[in-house]
PDB file of C-alpha atoms and ligand atoms in Angstrom:
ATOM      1  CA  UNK A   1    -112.890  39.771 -18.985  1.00  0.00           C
ATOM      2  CA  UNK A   2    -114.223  43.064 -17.327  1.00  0.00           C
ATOM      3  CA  UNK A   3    -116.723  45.107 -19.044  1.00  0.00           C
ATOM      4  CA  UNK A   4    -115.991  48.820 -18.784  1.00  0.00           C
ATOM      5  CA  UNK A   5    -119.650  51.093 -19.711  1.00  0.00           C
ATOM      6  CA  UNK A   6    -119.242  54.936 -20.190  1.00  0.00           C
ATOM      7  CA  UNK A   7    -122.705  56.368 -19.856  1.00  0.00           C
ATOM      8  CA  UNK A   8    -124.533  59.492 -21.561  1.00  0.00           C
ATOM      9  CA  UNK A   9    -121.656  62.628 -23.364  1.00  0.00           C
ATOM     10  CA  UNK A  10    -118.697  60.678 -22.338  1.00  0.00           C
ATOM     11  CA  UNK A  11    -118.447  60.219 -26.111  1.00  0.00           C
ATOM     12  CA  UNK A  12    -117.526  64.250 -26.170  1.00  0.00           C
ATOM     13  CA  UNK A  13    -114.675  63.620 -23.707  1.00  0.00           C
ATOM     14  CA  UNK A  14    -111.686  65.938 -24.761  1.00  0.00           C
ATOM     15  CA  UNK A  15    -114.112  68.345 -26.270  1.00  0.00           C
ATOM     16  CA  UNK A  16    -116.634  68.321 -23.094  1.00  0.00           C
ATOM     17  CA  UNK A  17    -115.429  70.790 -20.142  1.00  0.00           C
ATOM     18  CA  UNK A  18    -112.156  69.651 -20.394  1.00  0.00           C
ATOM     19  CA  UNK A  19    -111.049  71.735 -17.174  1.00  0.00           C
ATOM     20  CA  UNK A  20    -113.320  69.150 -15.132  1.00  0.00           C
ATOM     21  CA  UNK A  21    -112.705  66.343 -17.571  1.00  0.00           C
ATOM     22  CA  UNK A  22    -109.602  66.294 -19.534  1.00  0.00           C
ATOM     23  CA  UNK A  23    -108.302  65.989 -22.740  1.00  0.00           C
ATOM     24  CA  UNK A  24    -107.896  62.904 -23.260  1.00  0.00           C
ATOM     25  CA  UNK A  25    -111.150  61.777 -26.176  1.00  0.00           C
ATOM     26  CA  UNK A  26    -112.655  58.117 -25.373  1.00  0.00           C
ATOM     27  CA  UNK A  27    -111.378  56.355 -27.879  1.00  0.00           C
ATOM     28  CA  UNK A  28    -107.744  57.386 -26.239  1.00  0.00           C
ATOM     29  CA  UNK A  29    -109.161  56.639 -22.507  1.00  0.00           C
ATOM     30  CA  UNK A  30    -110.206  53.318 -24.543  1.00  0.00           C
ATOM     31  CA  UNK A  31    -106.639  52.774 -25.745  1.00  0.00           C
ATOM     32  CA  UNK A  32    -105.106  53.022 -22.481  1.00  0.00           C
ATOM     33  CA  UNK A  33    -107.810  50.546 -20.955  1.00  0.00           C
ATOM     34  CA  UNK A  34    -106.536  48.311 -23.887  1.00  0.00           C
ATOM     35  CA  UNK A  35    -102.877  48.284 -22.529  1.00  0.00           C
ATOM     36  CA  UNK A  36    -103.839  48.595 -18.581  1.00  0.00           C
ATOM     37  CA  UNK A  37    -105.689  45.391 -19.161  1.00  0.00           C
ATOM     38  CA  UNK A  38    -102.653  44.070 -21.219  1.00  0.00           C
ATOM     39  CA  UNK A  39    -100.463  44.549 -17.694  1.00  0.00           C
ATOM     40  CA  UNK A  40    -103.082  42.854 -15.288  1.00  0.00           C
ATOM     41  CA  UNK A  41    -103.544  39.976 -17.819  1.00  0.00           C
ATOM     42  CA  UNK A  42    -107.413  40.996 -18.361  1.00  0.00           C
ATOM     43  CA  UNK A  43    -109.445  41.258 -21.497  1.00  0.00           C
ATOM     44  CA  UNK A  44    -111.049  45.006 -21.344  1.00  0.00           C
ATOM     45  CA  UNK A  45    -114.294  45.786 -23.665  1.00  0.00           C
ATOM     46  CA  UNK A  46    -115.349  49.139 -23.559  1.00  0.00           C
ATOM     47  CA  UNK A  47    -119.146  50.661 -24.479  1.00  0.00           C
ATOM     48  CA  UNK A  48    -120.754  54.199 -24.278  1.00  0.00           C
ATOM     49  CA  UNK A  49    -123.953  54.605 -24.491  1.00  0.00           C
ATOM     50  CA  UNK A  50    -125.936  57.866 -24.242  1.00  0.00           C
ATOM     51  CA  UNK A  51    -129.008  55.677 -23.588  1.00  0.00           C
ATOM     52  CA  UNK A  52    -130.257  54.565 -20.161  1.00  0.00           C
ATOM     53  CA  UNK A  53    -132.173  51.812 -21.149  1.00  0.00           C
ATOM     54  CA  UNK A  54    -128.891  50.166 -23.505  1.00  0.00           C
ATOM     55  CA  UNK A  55    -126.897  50.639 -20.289  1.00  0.00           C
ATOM     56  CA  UNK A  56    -129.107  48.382 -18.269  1.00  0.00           C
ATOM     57  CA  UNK A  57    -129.362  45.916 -21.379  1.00  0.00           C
ATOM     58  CA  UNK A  58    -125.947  45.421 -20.809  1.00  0.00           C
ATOM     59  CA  UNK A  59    -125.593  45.425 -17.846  1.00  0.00           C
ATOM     60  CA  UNK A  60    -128.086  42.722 -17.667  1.00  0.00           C
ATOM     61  CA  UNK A  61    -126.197  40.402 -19.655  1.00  0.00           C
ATOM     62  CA  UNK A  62    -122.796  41.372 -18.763  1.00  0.00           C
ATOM     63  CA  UNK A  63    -122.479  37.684 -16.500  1.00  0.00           C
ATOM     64  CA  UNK A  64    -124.239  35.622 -19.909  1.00  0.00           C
ATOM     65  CA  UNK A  65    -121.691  37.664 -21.960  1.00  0.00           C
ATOM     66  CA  UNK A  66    -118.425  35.507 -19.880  1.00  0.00           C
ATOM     67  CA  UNK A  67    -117.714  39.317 -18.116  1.00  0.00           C
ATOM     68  CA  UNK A  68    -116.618  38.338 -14.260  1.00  0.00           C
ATOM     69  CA  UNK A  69    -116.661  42.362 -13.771  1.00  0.00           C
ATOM     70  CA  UNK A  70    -118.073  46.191 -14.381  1.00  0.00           C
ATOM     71  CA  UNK A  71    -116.355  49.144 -14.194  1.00  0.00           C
ATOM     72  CA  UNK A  72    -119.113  51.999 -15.206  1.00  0.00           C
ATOM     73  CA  UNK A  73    -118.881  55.541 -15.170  1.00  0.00           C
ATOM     74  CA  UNK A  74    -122.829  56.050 -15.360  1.00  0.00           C
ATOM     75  CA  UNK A  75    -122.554  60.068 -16.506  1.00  0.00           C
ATOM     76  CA  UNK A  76    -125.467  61.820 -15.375  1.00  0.00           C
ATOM     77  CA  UNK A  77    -127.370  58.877 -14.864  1.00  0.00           C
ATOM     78  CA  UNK A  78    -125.340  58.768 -11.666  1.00  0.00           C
ATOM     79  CA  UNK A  79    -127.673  61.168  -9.822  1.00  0.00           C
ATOM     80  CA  UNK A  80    -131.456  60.048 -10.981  1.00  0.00           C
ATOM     81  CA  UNK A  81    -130.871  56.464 -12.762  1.00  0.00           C
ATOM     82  CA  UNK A  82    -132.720  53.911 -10.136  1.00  0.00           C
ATOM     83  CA  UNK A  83    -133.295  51.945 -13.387  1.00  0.00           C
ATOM     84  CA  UNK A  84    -129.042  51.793 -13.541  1.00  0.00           C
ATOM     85  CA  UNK A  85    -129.428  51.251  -9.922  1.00  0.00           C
ATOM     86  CA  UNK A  86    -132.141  48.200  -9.979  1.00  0.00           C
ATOM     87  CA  UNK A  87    -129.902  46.584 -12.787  1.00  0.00           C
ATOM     88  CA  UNK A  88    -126.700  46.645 -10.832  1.00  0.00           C
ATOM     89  CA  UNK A  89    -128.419  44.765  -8.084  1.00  0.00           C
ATOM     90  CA  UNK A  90    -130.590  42.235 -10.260  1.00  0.00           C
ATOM     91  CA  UNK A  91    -127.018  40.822 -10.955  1.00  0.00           C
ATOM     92  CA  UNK A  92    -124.254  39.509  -9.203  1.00  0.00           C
ATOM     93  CA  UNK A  93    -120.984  40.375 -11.250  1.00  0.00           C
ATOM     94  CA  UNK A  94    -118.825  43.049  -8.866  1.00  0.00           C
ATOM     95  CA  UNK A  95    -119.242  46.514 -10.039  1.00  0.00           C
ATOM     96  CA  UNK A  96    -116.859  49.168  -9.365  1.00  0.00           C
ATOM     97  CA  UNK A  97    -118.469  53.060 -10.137  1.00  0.00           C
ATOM     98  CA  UNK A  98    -115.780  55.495 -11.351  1.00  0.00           C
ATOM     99  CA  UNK A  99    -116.398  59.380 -12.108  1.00  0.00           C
ATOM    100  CA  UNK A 100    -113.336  61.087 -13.807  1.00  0.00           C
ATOM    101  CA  UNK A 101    -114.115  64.504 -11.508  1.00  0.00           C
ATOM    102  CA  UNK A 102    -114.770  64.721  -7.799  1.00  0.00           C
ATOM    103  CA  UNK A 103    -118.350  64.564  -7.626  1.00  0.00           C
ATOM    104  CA  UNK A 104    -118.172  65.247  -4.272  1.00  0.00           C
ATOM    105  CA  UNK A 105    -116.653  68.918  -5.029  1.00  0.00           C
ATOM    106  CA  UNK A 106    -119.062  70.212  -7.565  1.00  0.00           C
ATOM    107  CA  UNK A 107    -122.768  71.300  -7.571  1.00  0.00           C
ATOM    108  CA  UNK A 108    -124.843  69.884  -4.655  1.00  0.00           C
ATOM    109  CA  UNK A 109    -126.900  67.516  -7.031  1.00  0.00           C
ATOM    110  CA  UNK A 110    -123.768  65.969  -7.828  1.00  0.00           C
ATOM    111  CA  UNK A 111    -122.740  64.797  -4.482  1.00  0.00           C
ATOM    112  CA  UNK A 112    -125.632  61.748  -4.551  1.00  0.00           C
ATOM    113  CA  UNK A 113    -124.992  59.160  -6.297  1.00  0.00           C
ATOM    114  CA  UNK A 114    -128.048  56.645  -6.218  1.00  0.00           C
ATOM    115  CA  UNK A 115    -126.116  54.015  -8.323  1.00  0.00           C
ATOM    116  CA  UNK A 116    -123.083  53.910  -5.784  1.00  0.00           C
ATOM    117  CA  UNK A 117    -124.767  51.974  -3.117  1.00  0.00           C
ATOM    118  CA  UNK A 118    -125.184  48.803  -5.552  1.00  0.00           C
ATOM    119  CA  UNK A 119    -121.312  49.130  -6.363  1.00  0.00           C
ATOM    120  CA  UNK A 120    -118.453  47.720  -4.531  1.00  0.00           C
ATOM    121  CA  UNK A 121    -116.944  50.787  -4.381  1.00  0.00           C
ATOM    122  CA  UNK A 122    -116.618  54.250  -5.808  1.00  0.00           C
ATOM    123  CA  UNK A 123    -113.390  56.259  -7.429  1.00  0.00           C
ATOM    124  CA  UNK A 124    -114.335  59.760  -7.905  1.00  0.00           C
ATOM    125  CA  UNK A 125    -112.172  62.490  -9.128  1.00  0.00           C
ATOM    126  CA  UNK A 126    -108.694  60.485  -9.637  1.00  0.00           C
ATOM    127  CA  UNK A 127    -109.304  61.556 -14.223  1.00  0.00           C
ATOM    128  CA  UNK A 128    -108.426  58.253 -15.947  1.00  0.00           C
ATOM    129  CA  UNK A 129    -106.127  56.853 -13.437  1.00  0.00           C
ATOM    130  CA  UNK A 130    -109.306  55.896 -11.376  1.00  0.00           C
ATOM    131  CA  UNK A 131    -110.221  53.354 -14.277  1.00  0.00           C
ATOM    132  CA  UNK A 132    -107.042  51.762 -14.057  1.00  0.00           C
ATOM    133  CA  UNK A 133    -107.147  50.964 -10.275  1.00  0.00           C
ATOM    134  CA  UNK A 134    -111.271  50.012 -10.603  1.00  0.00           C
ATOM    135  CA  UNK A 135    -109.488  47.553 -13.183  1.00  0.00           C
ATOM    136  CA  UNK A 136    -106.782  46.177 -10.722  1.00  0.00           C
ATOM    137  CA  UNK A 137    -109.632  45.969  -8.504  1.00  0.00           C
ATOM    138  CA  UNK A 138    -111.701  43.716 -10.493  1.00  0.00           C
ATOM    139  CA  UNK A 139    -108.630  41.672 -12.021  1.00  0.00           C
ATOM    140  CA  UNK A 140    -107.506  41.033  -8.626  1.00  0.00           C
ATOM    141  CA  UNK A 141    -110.868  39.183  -7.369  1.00  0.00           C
ATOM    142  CA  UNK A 142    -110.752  36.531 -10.403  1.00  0.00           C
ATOM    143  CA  UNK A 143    -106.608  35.931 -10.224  1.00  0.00           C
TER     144      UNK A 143
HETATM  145  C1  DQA B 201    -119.095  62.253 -14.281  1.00  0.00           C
HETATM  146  C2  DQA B 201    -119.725  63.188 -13.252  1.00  0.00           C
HETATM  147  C3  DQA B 201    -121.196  63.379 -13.530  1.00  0.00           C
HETATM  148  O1  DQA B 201    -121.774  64.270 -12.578  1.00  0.00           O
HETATM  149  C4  DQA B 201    -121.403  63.978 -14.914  1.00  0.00           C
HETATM  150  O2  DQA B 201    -122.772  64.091 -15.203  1.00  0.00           O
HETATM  151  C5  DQA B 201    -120.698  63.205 -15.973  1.00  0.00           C
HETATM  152  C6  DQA B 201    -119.348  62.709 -15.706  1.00  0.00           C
HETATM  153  C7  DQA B 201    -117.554  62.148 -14.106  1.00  0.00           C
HETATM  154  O3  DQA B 201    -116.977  61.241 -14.705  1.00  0.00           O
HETATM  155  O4  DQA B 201    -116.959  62.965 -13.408  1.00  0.00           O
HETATM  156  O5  DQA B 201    -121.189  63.041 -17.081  1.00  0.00           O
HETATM  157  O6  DQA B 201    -119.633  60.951 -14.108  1.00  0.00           O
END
């Protein structure tokens, strides 16, 4: 069961900058993680949060919860959150971080992420797709 978090305005997705971000809303983003977890024979629960301190709440009970993985997309809280970041290491479940556009090709602030280095690995810029292979990821380690 992997637990996907969607941190501060990614409940505006569709309506938010949808030249960087899409148009696809969350709760359709939430409907395809539905049926992509279907196909790798996961369970998929998905939360959004525009609070820093809920994100870390569940993050810290994500392994009590029966989740054996994290997919987050930490928002903003990518580039300042070392609360995010301290939480991610005080547990052990595998985390993958996924941001829908390129960090790496917008402002300068952007391009640091201080969360990343606690994650397995990072998918930047790949829309939704890159939730659906941070998925495969995870389902892959516990098949
Ligand atoms: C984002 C990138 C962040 O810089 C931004 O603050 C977001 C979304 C992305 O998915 O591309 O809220 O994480």
């Amino acid at each position: 069961m992997i637990l996907v978090l969607h941190g501060p305005n990614l409940n505006l997705l569709g309506k938010r900058e949808p030249e960087l971000y899409g148009t696809l809303t969350l709760e359709e983003l939430e409907e395809q993680l539905q049926t992509w977890g279907e196909e790798l024979g996961t369970r998929v629960e998905s939360r959004q949060s525009n609070h820093e301190g809920e994100l870390v709440e569940w993050i810290q009970r994500a392994e009590e919860e029966g989740f054996t993985g994290i997919v987050i997309n930490p928002g903003a809280l990518t580039h300042y959150s070392y609360a995010l970041l301290d939480a991610v290491r005080a547990q052990s479940l595998p985390v993958v971080e996924v941001h829908l556009s390129n960090i790496y090709a917008r402002e300068p602030f952007r391009a640091h992420s201080v969360t990343a280095p606690a994650a397995k690995g990072v998918i930047t810029g790949l829309g939704p797709l890159g939730y659906r292979y941070a998925l495969a990821y995870l389902a892959a380690l516990t098949s």
